[in-house]
Amino acid sequence: MSTASLNPEQYQAVFHRGSPLLVLAGAGSGKTRVITERIAALVERDVPEDAITAVTFTNKAAKEMRERLEKRLGERTKRLRICTFHAFGLAVVREDADRVGRKANVSIFSGAEQRSAVRSVLGDLKLPTDADQVERVISRLSSSKNELMADDASILAIREHYDALLQRMNAVDFDDLMILPIKMMREHTDVRAKWQGKTRHMLVDEYQDSSRIQYEMIRLLVPDTGNLTVVGDDDQSIYGWRGADIRNLFQLDRDYPTLTVIRLEENYRSTAHILHASNSLIAKNSERMGKTLRSNLGAGKPIRVWEVETAEDEAERVAADIKAQFASSRELHWDGFCILYRASYQSRPIEMALRTAGVPYHVSGGLSFFDRAEIQDVLSYMRLMLNPDDDMAFMRAISRPRRGVGAKALGDLGDFAQEHGMSLLVACSNDELEHKLLPTLRQFSDLISSLDHMFKHSEPDDAFDTLLDMSLLEVAIEKESADEDEYNRRMGNIHELRRWWLRHTDNGGNLSEFLQLIFLLADQENEPDGQVRLMTVHAAKGLEFDHVYIIGMEEGGFPHQSALDENRLEEERRLMYVAMTRARFRLTLSRAKSRKRFGQIEKRAASPFLLEPDQENLRWVDRDIDSEDAKEEVESHMEAIRKALGL
């Protein structure tokens, strides 16, 4: 990287000194480069690496930031703290775990384990434990912890038992990774002073996605005249439904009175037609700080608007257009195309059409690799080796594969463990335990001890293979698999986990760091190559494609009806702005005049987001069929389709 090619606003942001800084960075304006260059400039100014902390919201973003800095700073990058908010919170908890009743080897509960814990608590309190009730309680617990609701007596009682269960298991959930560090820093001035020293220069990326509780952490770490840099875009705040609060942007100049604001408005991604339309759309929002993006890529082509009769017509047209464009140019690749939709169910007709047309595609947002049953099975053994107090890992490991230890035996073991104040695993080898399954329980305890010894003292590949062999997991998968394909697929997943483990240990990592990496992993799978991408608009944030199709552009579809009912139109408009600015060169907006809903055909009005942008940047293809340009495009398009299909 070189600062020579920075534009004036980027340069000012990189080398700013003397006051807190807000970099208001528009879509495609080079914000990642600015924040990494600013970190590099601090290091080159002899700021100690361990006094710099950069936080963002996904491991993918943190990894990209670190890789860029490694090219610039080399080995010095290893001493920088670059991580997600939750990874930062985990570091705080682990370093002073005793302040919140934990040990340093604390476990992080996954969603499935949190559901199991809540179900257990509800059962103890003689409350309903059906799936819907569990999900409602988890939502209310999260809101309670994040101070998003006034607590009532019922949730306080559940939370007291739930928190006690987590503490007994030496575990935390994802909310705790924010709540507990704040509690520690509020109540212990020495903890706060220590972490303020480690964040003498704090940089926050994607700041518009921060929640109120994350902003409180920032305020505890950085005084009002401190070295705070936040980079964000009020026009891309689209996660209100999961706690992001756009008010954090407007609060900054009140909490940091000497705040400097620098706007990055030069866009390096999209052509002028796309940007002008996006600017005119988002200008309709009242809750924004204001900026106008300008393109350095030239005018480009107007945005196409299609109007079709049905969802099936829409899908066939998108598939045909992608195939025709791909066939017409050797420079195009399948992964240069992306189809966006407001709700995931809208992908179904598109998938059918792409399959029929022979177009390779990938639907983002499917089952995570690390959520697959066989992966969770292996990880439960690893977690139990690291943290013998992790009762959730014990419950999974002892039942995978089945050992004849059923619910009754586990209940008896749980009663004994609770009475003696110990974990389930420790109880298995307690001399006072009397049970007909005692040999099986002791054998399982010895197994975990043996595996723990292997992972500490043997080669990483031998340790992993011994886990598979001694646990009999591979035998269980072979018995359970319906056919050879299922067996190969599931074992293939485990072998992929093995490759991850060996790659991690080759780089000097240990079991604790490996599990931390996995359980904090927000972006679990590598992006697919060589396929058209299908995804919701929320999933597309931060990505860019040469050709983007936004389908379902009808009122009640996009904007979504629930947002209209709840008066959240401005967030929906920001979502549309994000969708439009994913496109580099070609943007197509499509609406169907009718769609099926609950088995009935319903007429649909055009989305207001088709009418709000400056119309000079849009071309309504189906209304403009008599123009010479439209005729030429249609004929060229049909010729490409005939060629693609070999006609």
PDB file of N, CA and C in Angstrom, residues 564-631:
ATOM      1  N   LEU A 564     -43.405  -1.398   6.778  1.00  0.00           N
ATOM      2  CA  LEU A 564     -44.419  -0.368   6.551  1.00  0.00           C
ATOM      3  C   LEU A 564     -45.368  -0.296   7.745  1.00  0.00           C
ATOM      4  N   ASP A 565     -45.754  -1.458   8.257  1.00  0.00           N
ATOM      5  CA  ASP A 565     -46.671  -1.495   9.397  1.00  0.00           C
ATOM      6  C   ASP A 565     -46.046  -0.899  10.649  1.00  0.00           C
ATOM      7  N   GLU A 566     -44.719  -1.050  10.790  1.00  0.00           N
ATOM      8  CA  GLU A 566     -44.026  -0.598  11.997  1.00  0.00           C
ATOM      9  C   GLU A 566     -43.328   0.747  11.809  1.00  0.00           C
ATOM     10  N   ASN A 567     -43.646   1.440  10.725  1.00  0.00           N
ATOM     11  CA  ASN A 567     -43.097   2.773  10.466  1.00  0.00           C
ATOM     12  C   ASN A 567     -41.563   2.762  10.405  1.00  0.00           C
ATOM     13  N   ARG A 568     -41.024   1.761   9.714  1.00  0.00           N
ATOM     14  CA  ARG A 568     -39.576   1.649   9.551  1.00  0.00           C
ATOM     15  C   ARG A 568     -39.168   1.846   8.096  1.00  0.00           C
ATOM     16  N   LEU A 569     -39.818   2.759   7.422  1.00  0.00           N
ATOM     17  CA  LEU A 569     -39.555   2.973   6.000  1.00  0.00           C
ATOM     18  C   LEU A 569     -38.129   3.464   5.759  1.00  0.00           C
ATOM     19  N   GLU A 570     -37.596   4.288   6.652  1.00  0.00           N
ATOM     20  CA  GLU A 570     -36.256   4.839   6.425  1.00  0.00           C
ATOM     21  C   GLU A 570     -35.193   3.744   6.455  1.00  0.00           C
ATOM     22  N   GLU A 571     -35.341   2.760   7.349  1.00  0.00           N
ATOM     23  CA  GLU A 571     -34.377   1.666   7.353  1.00  0.00           C
ATOM     24  C   GLU A 571     -34.516   0.826   6.087  1.00  0.00           C
ATOM     25  N   GLU A 572     -35.739   0.631   5.608  1.00  0.00           N
ATOM     26  CA  GLU A 572     -35.932  -0.091   4.343  1.00  0.00           C
ATOM     27  C   GLU A 572     -35.298   0.663   3.180  1.00  0.00           C
ATOM     28  N   ARG A 573     -35.389   1.990   3.231  1.00  0.00           N
ATOM     29  CA  ARG A 573     -34.775   2.789   2.156  1.00  0.00           C
ATOM     30  C   ARG A 573     -33.253   2.667   2.215  1.00  0.00           C
ATOM     31  N   ARG A 574     -32.705   2.634   3.427  1.00  0.00           N
ATOM     32  CA  ARG A 574     -31.257   2.408   3.543  1.00  0.00           C
ATOM     33  C   ARG A 574     -30.885   1.031   2.992  1.00  0.00           C
ATOM     34  N   LEU A 575     -31.752   0.057   3.227  1.00  0.00           N
ATOM     35  CA  LEU A 575     -31.515  -1.296   2.712  1.00  0.00           C
ATOM     36  C   LEU A 575     -31.506  -1.287   1.184  1.00  0.00           C
ATOM     37  N   MET A 576     -32.419  -0.553   0.584  1.00  0.00           N
ATOM     38  CA  MET A 576     -32.451  -0.437  -0.875  1.00  0.00           C
ATOM     39  C   MET A 576     -31.194   0.265  -1.392  1.00  0.00           C
ATOM     40  N   TYR A 577     -30.750   1.270  -0.662  1.00  0.00           N
ATOM     41  CA  TYR A 577     -29.527   1.986  -1.029  1.00  0.00           C
ATOM     42  C   TYR A 577     -28.327   1.029  -1.018  1.00  0.00           C
ATOM     43  N   VAL A 578     -28.252   0.184   0.010  1.00  0.00           N
ATOM     44  CA  VAL A 578     -27.184  -0.813   0.083  1.00  0.00           C
ATOM     45  C   VAL A 578     -27.265  -1.755  -1.115  1.00  0.00           C
ATOM     46  N   ALA A 579     -28.478  -2.205  -1.437  1.00  0.00           N
ATOM     47  CA  ALA A 579     -28.650  -3.129  -2.563  1.00  0.00           C
ATOM     48  C   ALA A 579     -28.174  -2.505  -3.868  1.00  0.00           C
ATOM     49  N   MET A 580     -28.572  -1.263  -4.127  1.00  0.00           N
ATOM     50  CA  MET A 580     -28.212  -0.597  -5.383  1.00  0.00           C
ATOM     51  C   MET A 580     -26.701  -0.395  -5.504  1.00  0.00           C
ATOM     52  N   THR A 581     -26.067  -0.052  -4.393  1.00  0.00           N
ATOM     53  CA  THR A 581     -24.637   0.271  -4.451  1.00  0.00           C
ATOM     54  C   THR A 581     -23.744  -0.965  -4.388  1.00  0.00           C
ATOM     55  N   ARG A 582     -24.327  -2.171  -4.472  1.00  0.00           N
ATOM     56  CA  ARG A 582     -23.497  -3.375  -4.650  1.00  0.00           C
ATOM     57  C   ARG A 582     -23.046  -3.504  -6.102  1.00  0.00           C
ATOM     58  N   ALA A 583     -23.711  -2.800  -7.019  1.00  0.00           N
ATOM     59  CA  ALA A 583     -23.472  -2.978  -8.455  1.00  0.00           C
ATOM     60  C   ALA A 583     -22.351  -2.072  -8.947  1.00  0.00           C
ATOM     61  N   ARG A 584     -21.476  -2.636  -9.741  1.00  0.00           N
ATOM     62  CA  ARG A 584     -20.402  -1.856 -10.343  1.00  0.00           C
ATOM     63  C   ARG A 584     -20.859  -1.212 -11.661  1.00  0.00           C
ATOM     64  N   PHE A 585     -21.287  -2.052 -12.601  1.00  0.00           N
ATOM     65  CA  PHE A 585     -21.511  -1.568 -13.962  1.00  0.00           C
ATOM     66  C   PHE A 585     -22.953  -1.690 -14.443  1.00  0.00           C
ATOM     67  N   ARG A 586     -23.681  -2.697 -13.970  1.00  0.00           N
ATOM     68  CA  ARG A 586     -25.013  -2.939 -14.509  1.00  0.00           C
ATOM     69  C   ARG A 586     -25.953  -3.279 -13.373  1.00  0.00           C
ATOM     70  N   LEU A 587     -27.033  -2.519 -13.255  1.00  0.00           N
ATOM     71  CA  LEU A 587     -28.030  -2.754 -12.217  1.00  0.00           C
ATOM     72  C   LEU A 587     -29.388  -2.922 -12.875  1.00  0.00           C
ATOM     73  N   THR A 588     -30.083  -3.988 -12.495  1.00  0.00           N
ATOM     74  CA  THR A 588     -31.415  -4.264 -13.025  1.00  0.00           C
ATOM     75  C   THR A 588     -32.386  -4.411 -11.863  1.00  0.00           C
ATOM     76  N   LEU A 589     -33.506  -3.687 -11.922  1.00  0.00           N
ATOM     77  CA  LEU A 589     -34.562  -3.770 -10.915  1.00  0.00           C
ATOM     78  C   LEU A 589     -35.772  -4.426 -11.560  1.00  0.00           C
ATOM     79  N   SER A 590     -36.366  -5.403 -10.863  1.00  0.00           N
ATOM     80  CA  SER A 590     -37.459  -6.155 -11.478  1.00  0.00           C
ATOM     81  C   SER A 590     -38.653  -6.237 -10.548  1.00  0.00           C
ATOM     82  N   ARG A 591     -39.866  -6.071 -11.135  1.00  0.00           N
ATOM     83  CA  ARG A 591     -41.097  -6.241 -10.363  1.00  0.00           C
ATOM     84  C   ARG A 591     -42.033  -7.177 -11.109  1.00  0.00           C
ATOM     85  N   ALA A 592     -42.800  -7.954 -10.354  1.00  0.00           N
ATOM     86  CA  ALA A 592     -43.862  -8.783 -10.928  1.00  0.00           C
ATOM     87  C   ALA A 592     -45.199  -8.111 -10.622  1.00  0.00           C
ATOM     88  N   LYS A 593     -46.088  -8.103 -11.597  1.00  0.00           N
ATOM     89  CA  LYS A 593     -47.391  -7.454 -11.404  1.00  0.00           C
ATOM     90  C   LYS A 593     -48.315  -8.284 -10.522  1.00  0.00           C
ATOM     91  N   SER A 594     -48.009  -9.572 -10.388  1.00  0.00           N
ATOM     92  CA  SER A 594     -48.800 -10.425  -9.496  1.00  0.00           C
ATOM     93  C   SER A 594     -47.910 -11.519  -8.933  1.00  0.00           C
ATOM     94  N   ARG A 595     -48.214 -11.938  -7.703  1.00  0.00           N
ATOM     95  CA  ARG A 595     -47.470 -13.016  -7.048  1.00  0.00           C
ATOM     96  C   ARG A 595     -48.440 -13.879  -6.268  1.00  0.00           C
ATOM     97  N   LYS A 596     -48.041 -15.137  -6.048  1.00  0.00           N
ATOM     98  CA  LYS A 596     -48.845 -16.024  -5.225  1.00  0.00           C
ATOM     99  C   LYS A 596     -48.580 -15.733  -3.754  1.00  0.00           C
ATOM    100  N   ARG A 597     -49.662 -15.696  -2.984  1.00  0.00           N
ATOM    101  CA  ARG A 597     -49.549 -15.527  -1.536  1.00  0.00           C
ATOM    102  C   ARG A 597     -50.603 -16.400  -0.878  1.00  0.00           C
ATOM    103  N   PHE A 598     -50.123 -17.361  -0.056  1.00  0.00           N
ATOM    104  CA  PHE A 598     -51.037 -18.314   0.580  1.00  0.00           C
ATOM    105  C   PHE A 598     -51.907 -19.019  -0.452  1.00  0.00           C
ATOM    106  N   GLY A 599     -51.280 -19.336  -1.609  1.00  0.00           N
ATOM    107  CA  GLY A 599     -51.981 -20.077  -2.640  1.00  0.00           C
ATOM    108  C   GLY A 599     -52.871 -19.238  -3.533  1.00  0.00           C
ATOM    109  N   GLN A 600     -52.984 -17.928  -3.258  1.00  0.00           N
ATOM    110  CA  GLN A 600     -53.843 -17.033  -4.041  1.00  0.00           C
ATOM    111  C   GLN A 600     -52.991 -16.063  -4.860  1.00  0.00           C
ATOM    112  N   ILE A 601     -53.460 -15.752  -6.077  1.00  0.00           N
ATOM    113  CA  ILE A 601     -52.786 -14.770  -6.914  1.00  0.00           C
ATOM    114  C   ILE A 601     -53.189 -13.378  -6.450  1.00  0.00           C
ATOM    115  N   GLU A 602     -52.192 -12.533  -6.142  1.00  0.00           N
ATOM    116  CA  GLU A 602     -52.465 -11.170  -5.703  1.00  0.00           C
ATOM    117  C   GLU A 602     -51.819 -10.179  -6.656  1.00  0.00           C
ATOM    118  N   LYS A 603     -52.552  -9.127  -6.998  1.00  0.00           N
ATOM    119  CA  LYS A 603     -51.986  -8.043  -7.785  1.00  0.00           C
ATOM    120  C   LYS A 603     -51.022  -7.236  -6.915  1.00  0.00           C
ATOM    121  N   ARG A 604     -49.933  -6.775  -7.487  1.00  0.00           N
ATOM    122  CA  ARG A 604     -48.933  -6.027  -6.739  1.00  0.00           C
ATOM    123  C   ARG A 604     -48.652  -4.682  -7.400  1.00  0.00           C
ATOM    124  N   ALA A 605     -48.634  -3.628  -6.590  1.00  0.00           N
ATOM    125  CA  ALA A 605     -48.252  -2.301  -7.082  1.00  0.00           C
ATOM    126  C   ALA A 605     -46.730  -2.188  -7.100  1.00  0.00           C
ATOM    127  N   ALA A 606     -46.216  -1.309  -7.940  1.00  0.00           N
ATOM    128  CA  ALA A 606     -44.767  -1.105  -8.018  1.00  0.00           C
ATOM    129  C   ALA A 606     -44.247  -0.542  -6.698  1.00  0.00           C
ATOM    130  N   SER A 607     -43.047  -0.951  -6.327  1.00  0.00           N
ATOM    131  CA  SER A 607     -42.414  -0.445  -5.116  1.00  0.00           C
ATOM    132  C   SER A 607     -42.190   1.063  -5.228  1.00  0.00           C
ATOM    133  N   PRO A 608     -42.386   1.806  -4.137  1.00  0.00           N
ATOM    134  CA  PRO A 608     -42.053   3.238  -4.176  1.00  0.00           C
ATOM    135  C   PRO A 608     -40.576   3.469  -4.449  1.00  0.00           C
ATOM    136  N   PHE A 609     -39.733   2.454  -4.176  1.00  0.00           N
ATOM    137  CA  PHE A 609     -38.308   2.611  -4.424  1.00  0.00           C
ATOM    138  C   PHE A 609     -37.966   2.577  -5.917  1.00  0.00           C
ATOM    139  N   LEU A 610     -38.943   2.252  -6.763  1.00  0.00           N
ATOM    140  CA  LEU A 610     -38.756   2.397  -8.209  1.00  0.00           C
ATOM    141  C   LEU A 610     -39.091   3.806  -8.663  1.00  0.00           C
ATOM    142  N   LEU A 611     -39.864   4.512  -7.865  1.00  0.00           N
ATOM    143  CA  LEU A 611     -40.352   5.836  -8.254  1.00  0.00           C
ATOM    144  C   LEU A 611     -39.542   6.955  -7.620  1.00  0.00           C
ATOM    145  N   GLU A 612     -38.876   6.705  -6.509  1.00  0.00           N
ATOM    146  CA  GLU A 612     -38.168   7.764  -5.781  1.00  0.00           C
ATOM    147  C   GLU A 612     -36.854   8.207  -6.421  1.00  0.00           C
ATOM    148  N   PRO A 613     -36.055   7.323  -7.045  1.00  0.00           N
ATOM    149  CA  PRO A 613     -34.804   7.803  -7.669  1.00  0.00           C
ATOM    150  C   PRO A 613     -35.100   8.722  -8.853  1.00  0.00           C
ATOM    151  N   ASP A 614     -34.128   9.598  -9.179  1.00  0.00           N
ATOM    152  CA  ASP A 614     -34.264  10.436 -10.371  1.00  0.00           C
ATOM    153  C   ASP A 614     -34.469   9.541 -11.586  1.00  0.00           C
ATOM    154  N   GLN A 615     -35.570   9.755 -12.280  1.00  0.00           N
ATOM    155  CA  GLN A 615     -35.943   8.847 -13.364  1.00  0.00           C
ATOM    156  C   GLN A 615     -35.024   8.942 -14.574  1.00  0.00           C
ATOM    157  N   GLU A 616     -34.246  10.024 -14.653  1.00  0.00           N
ATOM    158  CA  GLU A 616     -33.313  10.137 -15.787  1.00  0.00           C
ATOM    159  C   GLU A 616     -32.212   9.075 -15.714  1.00  0.00           C
ATOM    160  N   ASN A 617     -32.045   8.449 -14.548  1.00  0.00           N
ATOM    161  CA  ASN A 617     -31.044   7.395 -14.398  1.00  0.00           C
ATOM    162  C   ASN A 617     -31.630   6.001 -14.572  1.00  0.00           C
ATOM    163  N   LEU A 618     -32.961   5.926 -14.801  1.00  0.00           N
ATOM    164  CA  LEU A 618     -33.649   4.647 -14.958  1.00  0.00           C
ATOM    165  C   LEU A 618     -34.201   4.515 -16.374  1.00  0.00           C
ATOM    166  N   ARG A 619     -34.245   3.298 -16.870  1.00  0.00           N
ATOM    167  CA  ARG A 619     -34.920   3.055 -18.146  1.00  0.00           C
ATOM    168  C   ARG A 619     -35.891   1.900 -17.969  1.00  0.00           C
ATOM    169  N   TRP A 620     -37.181   2.211 -18.042  1.00  0.00           N
ATOM    170  CA  TRP A 620     -38.241   1.215 -17.897  1.00  0.00           C
ATOM    171  C   TRP A 620     -38.358   0.480 -19.224  1.00  0.00           C
ATOM    172  N   VAL A 621     -37.643  -0.634 -19.334  1.00  0.00           N
ATOM    173  CA  VAL A 621     -37.471  -1.327 -20.614  1.00  0.00           C
ATOM    174  C   VAL A 621     -38.805  -1.699 -21.238  1.00  0.00           C
ATOM    175  N   ASP A 622     -39.724  -2.234 -20.451  1.00  0.00           N
ATOM    176  CA  ASP A 622     -40.973  -2.745 -21.016  1.00  0.00           C
ATOM    177  C   ASP A 622     -41.952  -1.643 -21.395  1.00  0.00           C
ATOM    178  N   ARG A 623     -41.731  -0.422 -20.913  1.00  0.00           N
ATOM    179  CA  ARG A 623     -42.575   0.709 -21.309  1.00  0.00           C
ATOM    180  C   ARG A 623     -41.969   1.485 -22.468  1.00  0.00           C
ATOM    181  N   ASP A 624     -40.667   1.193 -22.717  1.00  0.00           N
ATOM    182  CA  ASP A 624     -39.931   1.987 -23.693  1.00  0.00           C
ATOM    183  C   ASP A 624     -39.607   1.165 -24.932  1.00  0.00           C
ATOM    184  N   ILE A 625     -40.473   0.181 -25.230  1.00  0.00           N
ATOM    185  CA  ILE A 625     -40.173  -0.796 -26.265  1.00  0.00           C
ATOM    186  C   ILE A 625     -40.143  -0.186 -27.665  1.00  0.00           C
ATOM    187  N   ASP A 626     -40.740   0.991 -27.832  1.00  0.00           N
ATOM    188  CA  ASP A 626     -40.766   1.594 -29.161  1.00  0.00           C
ATOM    189  C   ASP A 626     -39.517   2.402 -29.470  1.00  0.00           C
ATOM    190  N   SER A 627     -38.688   2.692 -28.467  1.00  0.00           N
ATOM    191  CA  SER A 627     -37.492   3.490 -28.743  1.00  0.00           C
ATOM    192  C   SER A 627     -36.466   2.637 -29.480  1.00  0.00           C
ATOM    193  N   GLU A 628     -35.612   3.295 -30.276  1.00  0.00           N
ATOM    194  CA  GLU A 628     -34.612   2.582 -31.055  1.00  0.00           C
ATOM    195  C   GLU A 628     -33.616   1.872 -30.139  1.00  0.00           C
ATOM    196  N   ASP A 629     -33.217   2.539 -29.036  1.00  0.00           N
ATOM    197  CA  ASP A 629     -32.265   1.920 -28.104  1.00  0.00           C
ATOM    198  C   ASP A 629     -32.840   0.642 -27.517  1.00  0.00           C
ATOM    199  N   ALA A 630     -34.132   0.703 -27.146  1.00  0.00           N
ATOM    200  CA  ALA A 630     -34.765  -0.467 -26.533  1.00  0.00           C
ATOM    201  C   ALA A 630     -34.862  -1.599 -27.540  1.00  0.00           C
ATOM    202  N   LYS A 631     -35.255  -1.273 -28.794  1.00  0.00           N
ATOM    203  CA  LYS A 631     -35.355  -2.305 -29.819  1.00  0.00           C
ATOM    204  C   LYS A 631     -34.004  -2.976 -30.048  1.00  0.00           C
TER     205      LYS A 631
END
